[in-house]
């Protein structure tokens, strides 16, 4: 799977800055500050990969994930959240998330995750 | 002077434990009060030596210290003690075991990780003794040694709450010593005090342990009878009335006797609160007084 | 107020994100420690002048005379006080929450003492978890004083606020918590004292710089 474009969905501007700093420069990124904005961006930006936060005002990460998967079941979505409760982690995996990572992200883990997804079928 | 020396000289117990609750440190205070030398206990499981600590609240507090680096405070008021030691001084006859405040906190290694925790044990028996005395002073009547009105009021509210929740019945007797003013005027106040003491001790012996007996004011007393129907309350009141009537009092070489009047009321749906019940019993007492004294009158 | 002694908007946003991370990880750990699933959410960071602190706490914590408040001080580079408020009607729930976990058998006559014992223990663990996780992210270690319990009454609050030196500003970190199965909720507020503001500014900068 070829990855060029990555969409970051998180309501916290700081969280988006941190995540962007973890993603190598060669990727093109776009930021969305809510679940709704993220869904709009899917059509315009056509990302190859999505990083998604769970706790957001309005449409939360669970619902956003569900809707993304309905629109494009093959689009890989990586959850990046502070919510580490067992129930939340297992729920996002059931909903079809590629993986669930904990905040704060580290550049090494983000890079490895992108590599893993690119290397998969 | 270095810190390890201080640990043995300080007047509190200090223990360290690893994550498996194995004892790794035991200071001199612990040796003296626990009566186990350091070399005999280090390396052993805390729960093997003190099985009383092998419970979920203790483990919960320890795991929060390991996990968050926070402190846990096990207060004497709630836990009494963690380590069942003898009181350090024989003056603490109120307590058979030493009362303790314990603090649990993290111990970090060079890397900053928490691989052990400490427990500091403080002997607070003396404070607990004073506190017990203060509470009893605040709840007891100084002259007769029975409960005071403040204590009664709080118990009455509790009993009322129990009735409201579980529909438990209870009765209230209000007692007044007949012609008490005359006793005071004729024989003097000291004699009056003697009468109050004698009457209370007679009543105290007659009632059950669960009954709450209090001095309500001057020569007025109240007995709260939990789990009691009105008829049984009347029977008890009548037996108390006879008991007092037959008692021959001695004071200052004089012999005489006194009588008491009693008003009794049981809880029922028409009574809105504890004050209401007191009013009912008071009304009954008034009737006993105005209709000849030395009698029991009930109202419901 | 000198400008270097207040946090700017960006710093408050960084702090908010740190709280988000800290409390998320605290809930997961609390789930194991307390054996109950708990949510810590809606974190927010604000600067409030000490002179307005009382009104701010009363309003944002919805304090009444019947609330229960647990207060605990912490010390270190990061220092201040934390308060946790339970609305009054949930106290009996809290007791059943812990007594189900064999809370020490207390004389039933002293149920009042037990109420406050359970509140103190739960309050201490929740406060310790939140402060502990934030400290960890900021690479520091704090110590604590024993928690005390009060009501939400005006006089109890005065007693608490008087400990903050005036005139100064406090950084307020607040959030809500709820226990899933028990329909219990409350609020926690961490009031950072003035003298840790410079340290905090530096630590927030270091945290962001670690991603450069």
Coordinates of C-alpha atoms in Angstrom, one line a residue:
Chain A
X1 CA 0.0 0.0 0.0
X2 CA 1.4 3.3 -1.0
X3 CA 1.1 6.1 1.5
X4 CA 1.5 9.7 0.5
X5 CA -1.2 11.7 2.2
X6 CA -2.1 11.6 5.9
X7 CA -5.1 13.2 7.6
X8 CA -4.9 14.1 11.3
X9 CA -8.2 14.5 13.2
X10 CA -7.9 16.0 16.7
X11 CA -9.7 18.8 18.4
X12 CA -6.5 19.9 20.2
X13 CA -4.2 22.1 18.1
X14 CA -1.3 21.1 20.4
X15 CA -2.0 17.4 19.8
X16 CA -2.0 18.1 16.0
X17 CA 1.3 20.0 16.2
X18 CA 2.9 17.2 18.2
X19 CA 1.7 14.5 15.8
X20 CA 2.8 16.5 12.8
X21 CA 6.3 16.7 14.3
X22 CA 6.3 12.9 14.5
X23 CA 5.4 12.4 10.9
X24 CA 8.4 12.5 8.5
X25 CA 8.5 15.5 6.1
X26 CA 8.0 13.4 2.9
X27 CA 4.3 12.9 3.7
X28 CA 1.7 15.4 2.9
X29 CA -0.6 16.1 5.8
X30 CA -3.9 17.8 6.4
X31 CA -5.4 18.7 9.8
X32 CA -9.1 18.6 10.8
X33 CA -10.2 19.9 14.2
X34 CA -13.3 17.8 14.6
X35 CA -14.9 14.5 13.4
X36 CA -17.2 16.4 11.1
X37 CA -14.3 18.4 9.5
X38 CA -12.4 15.1 9.2
X39 CA -15.2 13.5 7.2
X40 CA -15.5 16.5 4.9
X41 CA -11.7 16.3 4.3
X42 CA -11.9 12.7 3.1
X43 CA -13.4 13.7 -0.2
X44 CA -11.3 16.7 -0.8
X45 CA -7.9 15.5 0.5
X46 CA -8.3 11.7 -0.3
X47 CA -5.9 10.6 2.4
X48 CA -4.1 7.2 2.4
X49 CA -4.0 7.1 6.1
X50 CA -5.9 8.7 9.0
X51 CA -4.8 9.4 12.6
X52 CA -7.9 9.9 14.8
X53 CA -8.4 11.1 18.3
X54 CA -11.2 9.6 20.4
X55 CA -12.4 12.3 22.9
X56 CA -13.6 15.2 20.9
X57 CA -16.6 17.5 21.4
X58 CA -19.4 17.0 18.9
X59 CA -18.9 13.8 16.9
X60 CA -16.4 11.7 18.9
X61 CA -13.8 9.4 17.6
X62 CA -15.9 6.3 17.8
X63 CA -18.6 7.7 15.6
X64 CA -16.1 9.3 13.2
X65 CA -14.3 5.9 12.8
X66 CA -17.6 4.1 12.1
X67 CA -18.5 6.7 9.4
X68 CA -15.1 6.6 7.8
X69 CA -15.2 2.8 7.6
X70 CA -18.7 3.0 6.0
X71 CA -17.4 5.4 3.3
X72 CA -14.1 3.5 2.7
X73 CA -13.6 0.2 4.5
X74 CA -10.1 -0.1 3.2
X75 CA -8.8 3.2 4.4
X76 CA -6.4 2.5 7.4
X77 CA -7.3 4.5 10.5
X78 CA -4.9 4.6 13.5
X79 CA -6.4 5.7 16.8
X80 CA -4.2 8.1 18.8
X81 CA -5.9 8.8 22.1
X82 CA -5.3 9.4 25.8
X83 CA -8.2 7.1 26.5
X84 CA -6.5 3.8 27.4
X85 CA -9.4 2.0 29.1
X86 CA -9.6 -1.6 28.0
X87 CA -13.2 -1.2 26.8
X88 CA -12.3 1.7 24.5
X89 CA -9.3 0.0 23.0
X90 CA -11.2 -3.2 22.2
X91 CA -14.1 -1.2 20.8
X92 CA -12.1 0.7 18.3
X93 CA -10.4 -2.5 17.1
X94 CA -13.9 -4.0 16.6
X95 CA -14.9 -0.9 14.6
X96 CA -12.0 -1.6 12.2
X97 CA -9.2 0.6 13.4
X98 CA -5.8 -0.5 12.2
X99 CA -4.2 0.0 15.6
X100 CA -4.7 2.0 18.8
X101 CA -1.8 4.1 20.0
X102 CA -1.5 6.0 23.2
X103 CA -0.8 9.7 23.6
X104 CA 1.7 11.3 23.6
X105 CA 3.0 9.8 20.3
X106 CA 6.7 9.2 19.8
X107 CA 8.3 9.9 16.3
X108 CA 9.7 6.3 16.3
X109 CA 6.3 4.6 16.9
X110 CA 4.5 6.9 14.4
X111 CA 7.2 6.2 11.7
X112 CA 7.1 2.4 12.4
X113 CA 3.3 2.4 12.2
X114 CA 3.3 4.2 8.8
X115 CA 5.9 1.7 7.6
X116 CA 3.9 -1.3 8.8
X117 CA 0.8 0.0 7.1
X118 CA 2.7 0.7 3.9
X119 CA 4.1 -2.8 3.9
X120 CA 0.8 -4.5 4.4
X121 CA -1.6 -5.5 1.7
Chain B
X1 CA 25.2 12.6 61.4
X2 CA 23.9 10.7 58.4
X3 CA 20.4 9.8 57.4
X4 CA 20.6 6.0 58.0
X5 CA 21.5 6.8 61.6
X6 CA 18.4 9.0 62.0
X7 CA 16.1 6.3 60.7
X8 CA 16.9 4.3 63.8
X9 CA 16.7 7.2 66.2
X10 CA 13.5 8.7 65.1
X11 CA 10.3 8.1 67.2
X12 CA 8.3 6.6 64.4
X13 CA 8.2 3.2 62.7
X14 CA 9.7 2.9 59.2
X15 CA 9.3 -0.1 57.0
X16 CA 10.1 -0.6 53.3
X17 CA 8.5 -3.1 51.1
X18 CA 9.1 -4.3 47.5
X19 CA 6.4 -4.8 44.9
X20 CA 5.8 -8.4 46.2
X21 CA 5.2 -7.0 49.7
X22 CA 8.4 -8.5 51.0
X23 CA 9.9 -6.5 53.9
X24 CA 13.2 -4.9 52.8
X25 CA 13.7 -2.5 55.8
X26 CA 12.6 -2.4 59.4
X27 CA 13.9 0.4 61.7
X28 CA 14.6 0.2 65.4
X29 CA 11.3 1.6 66.4
X30 CA 9.6 -1.3 64.6
X31 CA 12.0 -3.7 66.3
X32 CA 11.1 -2.4 69.7
X33 CA 7.4 -2.2 69.2
X34 CA 6.9 -5.2 66.9
X35 CA 9.3 -7.2 69.1
X36 CA 10.9 -8.7 66.0
X37 CA 14.6 -7.8 65.2
X38 CA 15.4 -6.5 61.7
X39 CA 17.5 -9.5 60.6
X40 CA 14.6 -11.9 61.5
X41 CA 12.0 -10.1 59.4
X42 CA 13.8 -8.6 56.4
X43 CA 13.1 -10.9 53.4
X44 CA 9.8 -12.1 54.8
X45 CA 6.4 -11.4 53.4
X46 CA 4.5 -8.6 55.2
X47 CA 1.3 -10.6 55.0
X48 CA 2.8 -13.6 56.5
X49 CA 3.9 -11.6 59.5
X50 CA 0.8 -9.4 59.6
X51 CA -2.1 -11.2 58.0
X52 CA -4.5 -8.5 59.1
X53 CA -3.1 -6.3 56.3
X54 CA -3.8 -8.9 53.6
X55 CA -7.0 -7.2 52.5
X56 CA -8.2 -5.3 49.5
X57 CA -8.1 -1.7 51.0
X58 CA -4.5 -2.1 52.1
X59 CA -3.5 -3.6 48.7
X60 CA -5.5 -0.9 46.9
X61 CA -3.7 1.9 48.7
X62 CA -0.3 0.3 48.1
X63 CA -0.9 -0.3 44.4
X64 CA -2.0 3.4 44.0
X65 CA 1.4 4.4 45.6
X66 CA 3.3 2.1 43.2
X67 CA 1.3 3.2 40.2
X68 CA 1.0 6.9 40.7
X69 CA 3.8 7.7 43.2
X70 CA 1.1 9.2 45.4
X71 CA 0.9 8.8 49.2
X72 CA -1.7 6.9 51.1
X73 CA -2.8 7.9 54.6
X74 CA -4.3 5.3 56.8
X75 CA -5.8 7.3 59.7
X76 CA -6.3 6.0 63.2
X77 CA -9.9 7.3 63.1
X78 CA -10.8 4.9 60.4
X79 CA -8.4 2.0 60.7
X80 CA -7.4 2.1 64.3
X81 CA -4.1 0.6 63.6
X82 CA -2.2 -1.4 61.0
X83 CA 0.3 -3.1 63.2
X84 CA -1.2 -4.8 66.3
X85 CA 1.4 -3.6 68.9
X86 CA 0.9 -3.2 72.6
X87 CA 0.5 0.4 73.7
X88 CA 3.8 1.9 74.6
X89 CA 2.6 3.2 77.9
X90 CA 0.5 1.5 80.6
X91 CA -1.5 4.7 81.1
X92 CA -3.4 4.1 77.9
X93 CA -5.8 1.7 79.5
X94 CA -8.6 2.8 77.1
X95 CA -6.9 0.9 74.3
X96 CA -5.6 -2.6 74.3
X97 CA -3.6 -2.0 71.2
X98 CA -1.5 0.9 70.1
X99 CA -3.5 3.4 67.9
X100 CA -1.6 4.4 64.8
X101 CA -1.6 6.8 61.9
X102 CA 0.2 5.2 58.9
X103 CA 1.5 6.9 55.8
X104 CA 2.5 4.9 52.7
X105 CA 4.7 6.5 50.0
X106 CA 7.0 5.7 47.1
X107 CA 10.7 4.9 47.2
X108 CA 12.4 5.6 43.8
X109 CA 15.6 4.0 42.5
X110 CA 18.4 5.8 40.7
X111 CA 16.4 5.7 37.4
X112 CA 13.4 7.3 39.1
X113 CA 11.2 4.2 39.0
X114 CA 9.2 3.2 42.0
X115 CA 10.5 -0.2 43.0
X116 CA 9.7 0.0 46.7
X117 CA 7.3 1.7 49.0
X118 CA 7.7 2.9 52.6
X119 CA 5.3 2.8 55.5
X120 CA 5.7 5.3 58.4
X121 CA 3.9 4.2 61.6
X122 CA 3.1 6.9 64.1
X123 CA 1.9 6.1 67.7
X124 CA -1.2 8.3 68.2
X125 CA -2.6 6.4 71.2
X126 CA -2.3 9.4 73.6
X127 CA -4.2 11.7 71.1
X128 CA -6.9 9.0 70.7
X129 CA -7.3 8.8 74.5
X130 CA -7.8 12.6 74.8
X131 CA -10.2 12.6 71.9
X132 CA -12.2 9.9 73.5
X133 CA -12.4 11.9 76.8
X134 CA -13.4 15.0 74.9
X135 CA -16.2 13.2 73.1
X136 CA -17.5 11.7 76.3
X137 CA -17.3 15.1 78.0
X138 CA -19.3 16.6 75.2
X139 CA -22.0 13.9 75.4
X140 CA -22.3 13.3 79.1
X141 CA -24.0 15.2 81.9
X142 CA -21.4 16.3 84.4
X143 CA -23.4 15.6 87.6
X144 CA -25.1 12.3 86.9
X145 CA -22.7 10.8 84.3
X146 CA -25.5 9.8 82.0
X147 CA -26.0 11.2 78.5
X148 CA -26.8 14.9 78.0
X149 CA -29.5 16.5 76.0
X150 CA -27.3 17.1 73.0
X151 CA -26.5 13.4 72.8
X152 CA -30.2 12.5 73.1
X153 CA -31.2 14.9 70.4
X154 CA -28.7 13.3 67.9
X155 CA -29.8 9.8 68.9
X156 CA -33.5 10.7 68.5
X157 CA -32.8 12.0 65.0
X158 CA -31.1 8.7 64.1
X159 CA -33.9 6.6 65.6
X160 CA -36.4 8.6 63.7
X161 CA -34.5 8.0 60.5
X162 CA -34.5 4.3 61.2
X163 CA -38.2 4.4 61.7
X164 CA -38.8 6.3 58.5
X165 CA -36.6 3.8 56.5
X166 CA -37.2 0.5 58.1
X167 CA -40.4 1.2 60.0
X168 CA -38.9 0.3 63.3
X169 CA -41.0 1.4 66.3
X170 CA -39.8 3.1 69.3
X171 CA -41.1 4.9 72.5
X172 CA -40.0 7.9 74.4
X173 CA -40.5 8.4 78.2
X174 CA -40.2 11.8 79.7
X175 CA -39.6 11.8 83.5
X176 CA -39.9 14.6 86.1
X177 CA -39.1 14.3 89.8
X178 CA -42.1 15.4 91.8
X179 CA -41.7 18.4 94.1
X180 CA -38.0 18.6 93.4
X181 CA -37.9 22.3 94.2
X182 CA -39.2 21.4 97.6
X183 CA -36.4 18.9 98.1
X184 CA -33.9 21.6 97.2
X185 CA -35.5 24.2 99.4
X186 CA -35.9 21.9 102.4
X187 CA -32.8 19.8 102.4
X188 CA -30.4 22.0 100.4
X189 CA -29.0 21.8 96.9
X190 CA -26.4 19.2 97.8
X191 CA -29.2 16.9 98.9
X192 CA -31.0 17.7 95.6
X193 CA -27.9 16.6 93.7
X194 CA -27.8 13.4 95.7
X195 CA -31.4 12.7 94.7
X196 CA -30.7 13.3 91.0
X197 CA -27.8 10.9 91.2
X198 CA -29.7 8.2 93.1
X199 CA -32.7 8.4 90.7
X200 CA -30.5 8.2 87.7
X201 CA -28.6 5.2 89.0
X202 CA -31.8 3.4 89.8
X203 CA -33.2 4.0 86.4
X204 CA -30.0 3.1 84.7
X205 CA -30.0 -0.3 86.4
X206 CA -33.6 -1.0 85.4
X207 CA -33.4 -0.2 81.7
X208 CA -31.9 -2.3 78.8
X209 CA -28.4 -1.6 77.4
X210 CA -29.9 -0.5 74.1
X211 CA -32.1 2.1 75.7
X212 CA -30.8 5.6 75.7
X213 CA -31.1 7.5 79.0
X214 CA -30.4 11.2 79.2
X215 CA -30.7 14.2 81.5
X216 CA -32.9 16.5 79.6
X217 CA -32.7 19.5 81.9
X218 CA -32.9 20.3 85.7
X219 CA -34.9 17.4 87.1
X220 CA -36.2 16.2 83.8
X221 CA -35.0 13.0 82.2
X222 CA -35.8 11.1 78.9
X223 CA -35.5 7.5 78.1
X224 CA -35.5 6.5 74.4
X225 CA -36.6 2.9 73.9
X226 CA -35.7 1.5 70.5
X227 CA -37.7 -1.4 69.1
X228 CA -40.4 -1.1 71.7
X229 CA -44.2 -1.0 71.4
X230 CA -46.2 1.4 73.6
X231 CA -47.6 -1.3 75.9
X232 CA -44.1 -2.6 76.8
X233 CA -42.9 1.0 77.3
X234 CA -45.8 1.6 79.7
X235 CA -44.9 -1.6 81.6
X236 CA -41.3 -0.5 82.0
X237 CA -42.3 3.1 83.0
X238 CA -44.6 1.7 85.6
X239 CA -41.9 -0.6 87.1
X240 CA -39.5 2.4 87.2
X241 CA -42.2 4.5 89.0
X242 CA -42.6 1.8 91.7
X243 CA -38.9 1.3 92.0
X244 CA -38.4 5.0 92.8
X245 CA -41.4 5.3 95.1
X246 CA -40.2 2.4 97.3
X247 CA -36.6 3.6 97.5
X248 CA -35.7 5.2 100.9
X249 CA -33.2 8.0 100.3
X250 CA -30.5 9.0 102.8
X251 CA -28.9 12.4 102.8
X252 CA -27.2 14.2 105.6
X253 CA -28.7 11.9 108.2
X254 CA -32.2 12.5 107.0
X255 CA -34.3 9.7 105.4
X256 CA -37.1 10.5 102.9
X257 CA -38.5 9.3 99.6
X258 CA -39.4 10.9 96.3
X259 CA -41.8 10.0 93.5
X260 CA -41.6 10.7 89.7
X261 CA -44.2 11.5 87.1
X262 CA -43.9 10.1 83.6
X263 CA -45.3 10.9 80.1
X264 CA -44.8 8.3 77.4
X265 CA -45.5 8.3 73.7
X266 CA -44.7 5.9 70.9
X267 CA -43.9 6.8 67.3
X268 CA -46.8 6.7 64.8
X269 CA -47.6 8.2 61.4
X270 CA -49.0 11.4 62.8
X271 CA -45.6 12.4 64.2
X272 CA -43.6 14.4 61.8
X273 CA -40.2 14.6 63.5
X274 CA -38.3 14.0 66.7
X275 CA -39.4 17.3 68.2
X276 CA -43.0 16.3 67.6
X277 CA -42.5 13.1 69.6
X278 CA -40.9 15.0 72.5
X279 CA -43.9 17.4 72.5
X280 CA -46.3 14.4 72.7
X281 CA -44.4 12.9 75.7
X282 CA -44.2 16.3 77.3
X283 CA -48.0 16.7 77.0
X284 CA -48.4 13.3 78.6
X285 CA -46.0 14.3 81.4
X286 CA -48.0 17.5 82.0
X287 CA -51.1 15.5 82.3
X288 CA -49.5 13.2 84.8
X289 CA -48.3 16.2 86.8
X290 CA -51.7 17.9 86.8
X291 CA -53.7 14.8 87.6
X292 CA -52.0 14.0 90.9
X293 CA -48.3 13.1 90.1
X294 CA -46.5 9.8 90.8
X295 CA -48.1 8.2 87.8
X296 CA -47.5 7.2 84.2
X297 CA -49.6 8.8 81.4
X298 CA -49.5 7.7 77.8
X299 CA -50.6 9.6 74.7
X300 CA -50.8 8.3 71.2
Chain C
X1 CA 0.7 41.0 37.1
X2 CA 4.0 40.7 35.2
X3 CA 3.6 39.0 31.8
X4 CA 6.4 36.4 32.5
X5 CA 4.3 35.2 35.4
X6 CA 1.3 34.2 33.5
X7 CA 0.8 31.4 31.1
X8 CA -0.1 32.5 27.6
X9 CA -2.8 30.9 25.4
X10 CA -0.4 28.4 23.8
X11 CA 1.0 27.4 27.1
X12 CA -2.5 26.8 28.5
X13 CA -3.3 24.7 25.4
X14 CA -0.2 22.6 25.9
X15 CA -1.1 22.1 29.5
X16 CA -4.6 21.1 28.5
X17 CA -3.3 18.5 26.1
X18 CA -0.9 17.2 28.8
X19 CA -3.9 16.9 31.2
X20 CA -5.8 15.0 28.5
X21 CA -2.9 12.5 28.2
X22 CA -2.3 12.3 32.0
X23 CA -5.9 11.8 32.9
X24 CA -6.5 9.2 30.1
X25 CA -3.6 7.2 31.4
X26 CA -4.8 7.8 35.0
X27 CA -8.2 6.4 34.2
X28 CA -6.8 3.2 32.7
X29 CA -4.6 2.7 35.8
X30 CA -7.4 3.6 38.2
X31 CA -9.5 1.0 36.5
X32 CA -7.0 -1.6 37.7
X33 CA -6.4 -0.1 41.2
X34 CA -10.0 0.4 42.1
X35 CA -11.4 -2.4 40.0
X36 CA -14.0 0.0 38.7
X37 CA -14.2 1.7 35.4
X38 CA -13.9 5.5 35.6
X39 CA -13.9 8.3 33.1
X40 CA -11.8 11.4 33.6
X41 CA -12.9 14.0 31.1
X42 CA -13.4 17.6 29.9
X43 CA -10.0 18.8 31.2
X44 CA -9.5 22.5 31.0
X45 CA -6.7 24.8 32.1
X46 CA -7.2 28.4 33.1
X47 CA -5.5 31.3 35.0
X48 CA -7.6 32.8 37.8
X49 CA -6.5 35.7 40.2
X50 CA -6.5 34.6 43.8
X51 CA -8.9 37.4 44.7
X52 CA -11.5 35.8 42.5
X53 CA -10.7 32.2 43.4
X54 CA -13.5 31.7 45.9
X55 CA -16.3 32.7 43.5
X56 CA -14.7 30.8 40.7
X57 CA -14.5 27.5 42.8
X58 CA -18.0 27.9 44.1
X59 CA -19.4 28.4 40.6
X60 CA -17.4 25.9 38.6
X61 CA -17.6 23.2 41.2
X62 CA -21.3 23.8 41.9
X63 CA -20.6 23.9 45.7
X64 CA -23.3 24.0 48.2
X65 CA -23.3 23.6 52.0
X66 CA -24.2 19.9 51.4
X67 CA -21.3 19.1 49.1
X68 CA -18.3 17.1 50.4
X69 CA -14.9 18.4 49.6
X70 CA -11.6 16.6 49.9
X71 CA -8.5 18.8 49.8
X72 CA -4.9 17.7 49.5
X73 CA -1.7 19.7 49.2
X74 CA 1.2 18.7 47.1
X75 CA 4.8 19.9 47.2
X76 CA 7.8 20.0 44.8
X77 CA 8.7 22.0 41.6
X78 CA 5.0 21.5 40.9
X79 CA 3.1 22.5 44.0
X80 CA -0.3 23.7 45.1
X81 CA -3.6 22.1 46.3
X82 CA -6.1 19.8 44.8
X83 CA -9.8 19.7 45.7
X84 CA -12.3 17.1 44.8
X85 CA -16.0 17.6 45.2
X86 CA -18.7 15.1 45.5
X87 CA -22.3 16.2 45.2
X88 CA -24.0 15.3 48.5
X89 CA -26.5 12.7 47.3
X90 CA -23.9 10.2 46.1
X91 CA -22.1 9.6 49.4
X92 CA -24.0 6.4 50.3
X93 CA -23.1 5.1 46.8
X94 CA -19.5 5.7 47.4
X95 CA -19.6 3.7 50.6
X96 CA -21.2 0.8 48.8
X97 CA -18.6 1.2 46.1
X98 CA -15.8 0.5 48.5
X99 CA -17.5 -1.6 51.1
X100 CA -18.1 -4.1 48.3
X101 CA -14.4 -4.4 48.5
X102 CA -14.3 -5.3 52.2
X103 CA -13.7 -1.9 53.7
X104 CA -12.4 -2.3 57.3
X105 CA -15.3 -3.2 59.5
X106 CA -16.1 0.0 61.3
X107 CA -18.4 0.2 64.3
X108 CA -21.8 1.0 62.7
X109 CA -22.3 3.6 65.4
X110 CA -19.6 5.6 63.8
X111 CA -21.0 5.5 60.3
X112 CA -20.3 9.2 60.0
X113 CA -16.6 8.6 60.5
X114 CA -16.7 5.9 57.9
X115 CA -18.3 8.2 55.4
X116 CA -15.5 10.6 55.6
X117 CA -13.0 7.8 55.7
X118 CA -14.2 6.4 52.4
X119 CA -14.4 9.9 50.8
X120 CA -10.8 10.6 52.0
X121 CA -9.5 7.4 50.6
X122 CA -11.2 7.7 47.2
X123 CA -10.4 11.4 47.1
X124 CA -6.7 10.7 47.9
X125 CA -6.4 8.0 45.2
X126 CA -8.1 10.1 42.5
X127 CA -6.1 13.2 43.3
X128 CA -2.8 11.2 43.6
X129 CA -3.5 9.6 40.2
X130 CA -4.1 12.9 38.4
X131 CA -1.2 14.8 40.0
X132 CA 1.1 11.8 39.7
X133 CA 0.5 11.4 36.0
X134 CA 0.9 15.1 35.3
X135 CA 4.2 15.2 37.3
X136 CA 5.4 12.1 35.4
X137 CA 4.8 13.9 32.0
X138 CA 6.6 17.0 33.3
X139 CA 9.5 14.9 34.7
X140 CA 9.2 15.8 38.3
X141 CA 8.3 14.2 41.6
X142 CA 5.9 15.6 44.2
X143 CA 5.1 14.8 47.9
X144 CA 1.7 15.1 49.6
X145 CA 0.2 16.2 52.9
X146 CA -2.6 14.1 54.3
X147 CA -6.0 15.0 52.8
X148 CA -8.6 16.8 54.8
X149 CA -12.3 16.8 54.4
X150 CA -14.7 19.7 54.5
X151 CA -18.1 20.7 53.2
X152 CA -18.7 23.1 50.4
X153 CA -19.7 25.8 52.8
X154 CA -18.3 29.3 52.5
X155 CA -16.3 29.1 55.7
X156 CA -14.6 25.9 54.8
X157 CA -13.7 27.3 51.4
X158 CA -12.3 30.5 53.1
X159 CA -10.1 28.3 55.2
X160 CA -8.8 26.6 52.1
X161 CA -8.3 29.8 50.0
X162 CA -6.6 31.7 52.8
X163 CA -3.6 29.4 52.3
X164 CA -2.9 30.9 48.9
X165 CA -0.7 33.9 49.0
X166 CA -2.2 37.1 47.7
X167 CA -2.0 38.9 45.4
X168 CA -1.3 36.3 42.8
X169 CA -2.8 34.1 40.2
X170 CA -3.4 30.5 40.3
X171 CA -3.4 28.1 37.3
X172 CA -6.5 25.9 37.5
X173 CA -6.6 22.5 36.1
X174 CA -10.1 21.1 36.3
X175 CA -11.9 18.0 35.1
X176 CA -14.9 15.8 35.7
X177 CA -14.9 12.2 36.7
X178 CA -17.6 9.6 36.7
X179 CA -17.8 5.9 37.7
X180 CA -19.5 4.1 34.9
X181 CA -21.6 1.5 36.6
X182 CA -22.4 3.5 39.8
X183 CA -23.7 6.7 38.2
X184 CA -21.4 8.6 40.4
X185 CA -19.6 11.8 39.4
X186 CA -17.7 14.6 40.8
X187 CA -15.1 17.2 39.9
X188 CA -11.4 17.7 40.6
X189 CA -9.6 21.0 40.5
X190 CA -5.8 21.3 40.8
X191 CA -4.8 24.8 41.9
X192 CA -1.2 25.4 41.1
X193 CA 0.5 28.0 43.3
X194 CA 2.1 31.1 41.9
X195 CA 5.7 30.0 42.7
X196 CA 5.6 27.1 40.4
X197 CA 4.5 29.1 37.3
X198 CA 8.1 29.7 36.1
X199 CA 9.0 26.1 36.5
X200 CA 5.8 25.1 34.7
X201 CA 6.5 27.4 31.8
X202 CA 10.0 25.9 31.4
X203 CA 8.7 22.3 31.6
X204 CA 6.0 23.0 29.0
X205 CA 8.6 24.4 26.7
X206 CA 10.8 21.3 27.3
X207 CA 7.9 19.0 26.6
X208 CA 7.3 20.6 23.2
X209 CA 11.0 20.9 22.4
X210 CA 11.3 17.1 22.8
X211 CA 9.5 16.8 19.5
X212 CA 11.8 19.1 17.5

